[in-house]
Tab-separated table of C-alpha atoms in Angstrom:
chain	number	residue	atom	x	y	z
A	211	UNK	CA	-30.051	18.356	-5.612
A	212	UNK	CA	-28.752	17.825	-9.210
A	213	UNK	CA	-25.078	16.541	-10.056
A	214	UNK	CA	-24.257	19.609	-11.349
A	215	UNK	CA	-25.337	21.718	-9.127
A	216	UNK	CA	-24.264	20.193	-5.986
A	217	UNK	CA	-20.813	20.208	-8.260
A	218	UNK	CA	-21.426	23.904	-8.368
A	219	UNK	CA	-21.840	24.563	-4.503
A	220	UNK	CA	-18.912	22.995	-3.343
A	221	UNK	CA	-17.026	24.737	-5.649
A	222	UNK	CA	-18.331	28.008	-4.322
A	223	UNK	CA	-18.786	27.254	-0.511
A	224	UNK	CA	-14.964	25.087	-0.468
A	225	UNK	CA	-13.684	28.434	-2.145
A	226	UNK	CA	-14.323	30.178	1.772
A	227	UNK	CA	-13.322	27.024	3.617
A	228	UNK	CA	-9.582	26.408	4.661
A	229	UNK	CA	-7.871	23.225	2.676
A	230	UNK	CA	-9.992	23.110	-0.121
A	231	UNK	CA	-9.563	20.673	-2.830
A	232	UNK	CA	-11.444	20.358	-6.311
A	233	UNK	CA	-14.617	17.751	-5.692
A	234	UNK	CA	-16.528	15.934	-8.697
A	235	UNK	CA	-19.648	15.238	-8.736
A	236	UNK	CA	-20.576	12.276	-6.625
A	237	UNK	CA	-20.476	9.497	-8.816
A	238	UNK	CA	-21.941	6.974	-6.067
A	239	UNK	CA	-25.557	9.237	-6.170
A	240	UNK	CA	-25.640	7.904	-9.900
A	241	UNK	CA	-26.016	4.711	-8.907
A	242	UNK	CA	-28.532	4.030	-6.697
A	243	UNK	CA	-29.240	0.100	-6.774
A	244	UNK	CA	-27.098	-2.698	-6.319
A	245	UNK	CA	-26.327	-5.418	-8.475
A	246	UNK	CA	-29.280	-7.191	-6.908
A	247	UNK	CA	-31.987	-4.268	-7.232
A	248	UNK	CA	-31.912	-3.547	-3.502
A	249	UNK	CA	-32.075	0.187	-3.523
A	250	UNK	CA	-28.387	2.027	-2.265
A	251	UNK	CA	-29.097	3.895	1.168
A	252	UNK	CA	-28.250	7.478	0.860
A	253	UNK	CA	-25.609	6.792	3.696
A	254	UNK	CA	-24.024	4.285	1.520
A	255	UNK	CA	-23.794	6.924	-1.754
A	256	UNK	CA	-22.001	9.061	0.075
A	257	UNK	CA	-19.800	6.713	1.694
A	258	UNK	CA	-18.551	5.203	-1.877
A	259	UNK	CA	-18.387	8.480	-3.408
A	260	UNK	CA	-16.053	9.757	-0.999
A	261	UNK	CA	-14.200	6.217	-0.681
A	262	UNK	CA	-13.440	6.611	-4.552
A	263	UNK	CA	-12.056	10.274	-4.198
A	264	UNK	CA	-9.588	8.722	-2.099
A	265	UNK	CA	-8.766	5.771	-3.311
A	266	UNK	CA	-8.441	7.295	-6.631
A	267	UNK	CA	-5.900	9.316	-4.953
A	268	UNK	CA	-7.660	12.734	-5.940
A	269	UNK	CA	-7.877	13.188	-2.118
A	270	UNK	CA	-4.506	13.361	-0.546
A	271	UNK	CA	-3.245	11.756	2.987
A	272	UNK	CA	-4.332	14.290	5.950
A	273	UNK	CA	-5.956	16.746	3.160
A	274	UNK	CA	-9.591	18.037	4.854
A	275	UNK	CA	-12.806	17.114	3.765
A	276	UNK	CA	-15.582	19.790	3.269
A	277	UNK	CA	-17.647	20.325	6.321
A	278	UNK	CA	-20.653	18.645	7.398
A	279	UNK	CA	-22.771	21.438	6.201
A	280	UNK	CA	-21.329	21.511	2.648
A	281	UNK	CA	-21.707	17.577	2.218
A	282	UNK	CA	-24.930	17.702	3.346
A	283	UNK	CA	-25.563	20.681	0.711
A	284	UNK	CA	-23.458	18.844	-2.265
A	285	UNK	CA	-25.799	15.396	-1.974
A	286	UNK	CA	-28.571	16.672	-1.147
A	287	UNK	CA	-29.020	14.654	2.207
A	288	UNK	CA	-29.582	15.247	5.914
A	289	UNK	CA	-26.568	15.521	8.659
A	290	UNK	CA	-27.490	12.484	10.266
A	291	UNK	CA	-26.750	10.754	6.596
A	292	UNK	CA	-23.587	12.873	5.953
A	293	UNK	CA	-22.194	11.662	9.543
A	294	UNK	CA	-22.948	7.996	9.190
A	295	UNK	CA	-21.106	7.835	5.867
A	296	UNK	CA	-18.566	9.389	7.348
A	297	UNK	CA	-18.770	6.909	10.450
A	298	UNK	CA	-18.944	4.263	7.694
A	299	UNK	CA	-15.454	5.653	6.410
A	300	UNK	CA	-14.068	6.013	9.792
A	301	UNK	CA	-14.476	2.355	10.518
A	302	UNK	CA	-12.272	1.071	6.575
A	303	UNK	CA	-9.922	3.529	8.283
A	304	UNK	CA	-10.066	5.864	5.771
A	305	UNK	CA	-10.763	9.248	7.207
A	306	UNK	CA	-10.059	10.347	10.635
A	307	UNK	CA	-11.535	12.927	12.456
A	308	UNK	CA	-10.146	16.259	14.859
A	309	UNK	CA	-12.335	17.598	17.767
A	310	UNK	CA	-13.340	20.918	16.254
A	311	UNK	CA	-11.382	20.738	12.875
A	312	UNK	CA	-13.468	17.894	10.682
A	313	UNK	CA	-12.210	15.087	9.052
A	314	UNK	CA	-9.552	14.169	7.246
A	315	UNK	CA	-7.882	11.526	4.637
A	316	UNK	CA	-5.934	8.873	6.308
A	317	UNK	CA	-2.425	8.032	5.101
A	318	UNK	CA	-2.230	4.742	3.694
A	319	UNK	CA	-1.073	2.286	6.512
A	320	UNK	CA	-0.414	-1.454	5.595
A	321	UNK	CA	-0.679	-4.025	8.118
A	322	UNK	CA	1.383	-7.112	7.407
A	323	UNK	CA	1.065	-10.114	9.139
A	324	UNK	CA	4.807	-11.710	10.008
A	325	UNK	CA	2.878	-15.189	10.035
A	326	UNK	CA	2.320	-15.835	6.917
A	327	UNK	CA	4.928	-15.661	3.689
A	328	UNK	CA	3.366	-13.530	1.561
A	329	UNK	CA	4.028	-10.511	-1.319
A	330	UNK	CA	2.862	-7.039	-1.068
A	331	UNK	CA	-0.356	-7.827	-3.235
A	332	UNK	CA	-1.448	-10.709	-1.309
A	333	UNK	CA	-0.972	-8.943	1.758
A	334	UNK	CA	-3.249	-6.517	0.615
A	335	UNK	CA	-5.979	-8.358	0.165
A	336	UNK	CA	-9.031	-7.450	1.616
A	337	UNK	CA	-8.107	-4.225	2.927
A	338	UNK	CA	-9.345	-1.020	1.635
A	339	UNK	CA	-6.602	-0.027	0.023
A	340	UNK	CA	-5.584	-0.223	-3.990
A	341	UNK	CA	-2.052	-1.585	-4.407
A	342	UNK	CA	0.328	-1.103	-7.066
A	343	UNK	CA	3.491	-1.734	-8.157
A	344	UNK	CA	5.793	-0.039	-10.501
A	345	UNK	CA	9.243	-1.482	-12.232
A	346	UNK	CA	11.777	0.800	-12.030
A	347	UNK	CA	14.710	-1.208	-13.470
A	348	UNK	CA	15.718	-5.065	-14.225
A	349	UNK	CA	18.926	-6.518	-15.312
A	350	UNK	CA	22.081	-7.820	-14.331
A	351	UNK	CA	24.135	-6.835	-11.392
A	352	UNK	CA	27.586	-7.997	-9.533
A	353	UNK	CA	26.294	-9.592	-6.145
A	354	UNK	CA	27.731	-7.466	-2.974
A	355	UNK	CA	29.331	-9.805	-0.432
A	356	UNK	CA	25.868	-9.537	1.636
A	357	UNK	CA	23.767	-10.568	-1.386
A	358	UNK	CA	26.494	-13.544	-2.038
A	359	UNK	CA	26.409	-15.131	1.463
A	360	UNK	CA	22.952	-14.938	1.652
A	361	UNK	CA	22.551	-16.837	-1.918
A	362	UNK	CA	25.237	-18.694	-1.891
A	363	UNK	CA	27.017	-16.881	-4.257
A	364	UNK	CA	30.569	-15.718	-4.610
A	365	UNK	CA	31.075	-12.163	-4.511
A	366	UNK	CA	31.399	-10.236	-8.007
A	367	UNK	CA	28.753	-13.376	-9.395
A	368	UNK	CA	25.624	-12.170	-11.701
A	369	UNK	CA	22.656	-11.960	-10.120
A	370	UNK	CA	18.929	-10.872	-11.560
A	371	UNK	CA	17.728	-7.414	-9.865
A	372	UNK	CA	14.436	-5.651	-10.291
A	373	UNK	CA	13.582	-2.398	-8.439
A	374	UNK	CA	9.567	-1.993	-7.375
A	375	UNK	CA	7.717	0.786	-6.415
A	376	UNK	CA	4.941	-0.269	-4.178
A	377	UNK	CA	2.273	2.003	-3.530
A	378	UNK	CA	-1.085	2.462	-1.761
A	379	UNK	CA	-3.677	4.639	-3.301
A	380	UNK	CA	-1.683	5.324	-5.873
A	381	UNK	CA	1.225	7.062	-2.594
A	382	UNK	CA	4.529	5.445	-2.852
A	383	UNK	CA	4.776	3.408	0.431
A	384	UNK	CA	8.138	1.463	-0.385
A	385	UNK	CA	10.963	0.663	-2.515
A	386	UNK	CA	11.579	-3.075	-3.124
A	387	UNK	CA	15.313	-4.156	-4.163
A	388	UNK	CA	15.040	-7.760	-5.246
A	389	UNK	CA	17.751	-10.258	-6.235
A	390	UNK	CA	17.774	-13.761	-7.652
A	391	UNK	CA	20.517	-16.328	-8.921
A	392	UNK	CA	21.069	-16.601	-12.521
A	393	UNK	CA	19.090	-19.644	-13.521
A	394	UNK	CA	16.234	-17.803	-11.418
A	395	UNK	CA	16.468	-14.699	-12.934
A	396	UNK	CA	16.347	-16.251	-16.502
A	397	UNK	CA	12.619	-17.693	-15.556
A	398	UNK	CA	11.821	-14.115	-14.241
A	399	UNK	CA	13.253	-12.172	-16.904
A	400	UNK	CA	10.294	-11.998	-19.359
A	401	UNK	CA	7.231	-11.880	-16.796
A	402	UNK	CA	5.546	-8.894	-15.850
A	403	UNK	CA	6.919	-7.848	-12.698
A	404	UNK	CA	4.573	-5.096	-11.825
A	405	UNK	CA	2.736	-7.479	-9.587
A	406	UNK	CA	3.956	-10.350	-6.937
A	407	UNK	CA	6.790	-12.228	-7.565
A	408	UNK	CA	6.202	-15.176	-5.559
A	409	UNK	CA	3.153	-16.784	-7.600
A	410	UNK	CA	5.163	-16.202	-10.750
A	411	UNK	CA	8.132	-18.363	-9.278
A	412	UNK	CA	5.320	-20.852	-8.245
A	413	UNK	CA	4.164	-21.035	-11.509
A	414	UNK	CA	7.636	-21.925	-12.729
A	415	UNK	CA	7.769	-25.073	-10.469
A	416	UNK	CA	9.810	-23.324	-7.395
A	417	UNK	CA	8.264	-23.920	-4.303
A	418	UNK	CA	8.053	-21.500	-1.461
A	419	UNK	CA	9.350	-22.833	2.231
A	420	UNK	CA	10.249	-20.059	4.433
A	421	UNK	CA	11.571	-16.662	4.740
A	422	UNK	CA	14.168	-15.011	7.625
A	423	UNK	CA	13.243	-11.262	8.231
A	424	UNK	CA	15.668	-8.679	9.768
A	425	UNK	CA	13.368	-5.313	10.192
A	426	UNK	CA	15.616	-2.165	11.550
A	427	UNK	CA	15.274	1.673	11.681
A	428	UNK	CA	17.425	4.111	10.294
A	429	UNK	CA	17.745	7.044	7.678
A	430	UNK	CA	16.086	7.345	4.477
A	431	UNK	CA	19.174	6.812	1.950
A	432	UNK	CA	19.461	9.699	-0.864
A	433	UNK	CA	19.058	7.649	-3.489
A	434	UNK	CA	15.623	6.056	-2.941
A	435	UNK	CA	14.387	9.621	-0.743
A	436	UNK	CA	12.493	11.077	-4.450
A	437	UNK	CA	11.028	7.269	-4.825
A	438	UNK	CA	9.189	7.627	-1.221
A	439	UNK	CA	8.433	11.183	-1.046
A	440	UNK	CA	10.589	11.921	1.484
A	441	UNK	CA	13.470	13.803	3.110
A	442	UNK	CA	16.710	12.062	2.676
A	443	UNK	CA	17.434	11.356	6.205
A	444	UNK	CA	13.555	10.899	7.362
A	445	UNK	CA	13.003	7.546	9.080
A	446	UNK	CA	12.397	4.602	7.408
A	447	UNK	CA	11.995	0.951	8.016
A	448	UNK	CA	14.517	-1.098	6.090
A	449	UNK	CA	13.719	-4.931	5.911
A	450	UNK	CA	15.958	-7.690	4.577
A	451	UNK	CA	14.454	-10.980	3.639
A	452	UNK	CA	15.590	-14.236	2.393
A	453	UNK	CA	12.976	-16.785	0.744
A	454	UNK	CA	14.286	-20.338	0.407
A	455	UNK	CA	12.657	-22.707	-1.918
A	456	UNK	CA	10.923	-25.471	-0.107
A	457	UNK	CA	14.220	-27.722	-0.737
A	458	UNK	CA	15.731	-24.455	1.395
A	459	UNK	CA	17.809	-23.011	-1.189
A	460	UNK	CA	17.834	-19.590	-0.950
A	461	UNK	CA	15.739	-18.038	-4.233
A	462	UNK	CA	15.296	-14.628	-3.248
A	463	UNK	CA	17.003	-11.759	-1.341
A	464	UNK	CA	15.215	-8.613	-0.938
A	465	UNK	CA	15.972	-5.099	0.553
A	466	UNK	CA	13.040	-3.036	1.053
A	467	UNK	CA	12.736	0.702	2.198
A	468	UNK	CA	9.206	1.527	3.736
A	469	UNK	CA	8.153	4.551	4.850
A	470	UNK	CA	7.858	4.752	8.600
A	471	UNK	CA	4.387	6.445	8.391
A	472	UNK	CA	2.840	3.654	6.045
A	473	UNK	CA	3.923	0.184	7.432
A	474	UNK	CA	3.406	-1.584	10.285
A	475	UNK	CA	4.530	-5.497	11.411
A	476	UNK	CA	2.013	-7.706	13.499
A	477	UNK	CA	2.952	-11.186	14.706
A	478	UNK	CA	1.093	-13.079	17.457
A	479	UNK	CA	3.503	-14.447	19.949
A	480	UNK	CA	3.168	-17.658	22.405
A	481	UNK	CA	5.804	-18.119	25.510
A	482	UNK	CA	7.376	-21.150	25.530
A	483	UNK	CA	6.989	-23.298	28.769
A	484	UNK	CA	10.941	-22.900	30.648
């Protein structure tokens, strides 16, 4: 079936079906050999056309996909085809499906491994997600008494602060609170900050050691509630961490505010012979 008018049935048959969302013509059936000339299974079309609705964020979390039958219809392929790409998006953990209802758009949900010290883009790596993040504000600020005891600070001292928006598929996941000494800041104060911090203070001859992590529950504050897209009051996972250089002065202390439906810890534990 031609782009346009597979374009042109969904539009008509999505028009009768429940959750129906505009849907562009499938940009994967326009390319139908890889880089290396081997010819793109139809499976595989479908599977990347879909994969870029979402990732582009055109497809929201939990929003339906069109049914089987108007897939199949739109690319011009068989059911078997339209179910494997589906399968295929399934298994990046991408779509979900309901006994009965279809499938659906997964939310974004980051993994992070407590192992390793690493930023949100790193972190992100290899998943099938696209990260982003988003200054909000930078500049000076008077350190609290929690952000002076854990850099060493007095209370009332400067310190360099830069808000972050981190997002997922283009869905705002967290808000990141970051604070620095002065002579810190200074080094940080002309970089672009719209990606990982720690390779920037690398580059700048401060060496990473270690981090402490406390992770805790509790209400969404008011003021970052329109930054997540959520309820004041909804749950969310609020993490402090404090980086020390790898002569373990503390560098970096960070508040972050993740939403409880988008993050979630791993670390591999071993028990220690008593």
């Amino acid at each position: 079936m031609a782009a346009g008018t597979a374009y042109a049935y969904i539009q008509t048959a999505m028009a009768s079906e429940p959750s129906p969302f505009p849907f562009p013509e499938p940009a994967g059936m326009h390319l139908p050999v890889h880089a290396d000339g081997r010819r793109v299974p139809l499976h595989e079309q479908v599977c990347n056309s879909l994969r870029d609705r979402i990732l582009s964020g055109d497809l929201a979390p939990h929003q339906r996909l069109p049914s089987e039958a108007c897939l199949m219809q739109a690319f011009g392929v068989s059911r078997v085809t339209v179910r494997q790409g589906l399968k295929d998006l399934a298994a990046e953990g991408l779509v979900y499906s309901q006994q009965g209802r279809g499938s659906f758009v997964s939310a974004p949900h980051a993994t992070c491994n407590l192992s390793a010290l690493l930023g949100f883009h790193e972190s992100m790596q290899g998943k099938p997600f696209v990260a982003a993040s988003h200054v909000r504000s930078t500049g000076d600020a008077a350190a609290t008494r929690e952000i002076a005891a854990a850099l060493n600070l007095k209370r009332g001292d400067p310190v360099f602060e830069v808000k972050r928006i981190r997002c997922l598929n283009t869905r705002p996941v967290s808000v990141d609170l970051s604070y620095f000494p002065p002579d810190i800041g200074e080094r940080l104060r002309s970089q672009d900050l719209n990606q990982d911090i720690f390779p920037l203070l690398e580059a700048r001859g401060i060496g990473l050691g270690r981090s402490r992590l406390w992770i805790e529950a509790q209400p969404c504050p008011e003021e970052f509630a329109a930054d997540l897209a959520v309820e004041p009051g909804a749950p969310v996972l609020r993490l402090a961490r404090l980086t020390y250089s790898n002569f373990d002065r503390p560098v970096d202390y960070e508040h972050l505010y993740c939403r409880g439906d988008s993050y979630q810890y791993k670390v591999e534990l071993r028990r220690r012979p008593f």
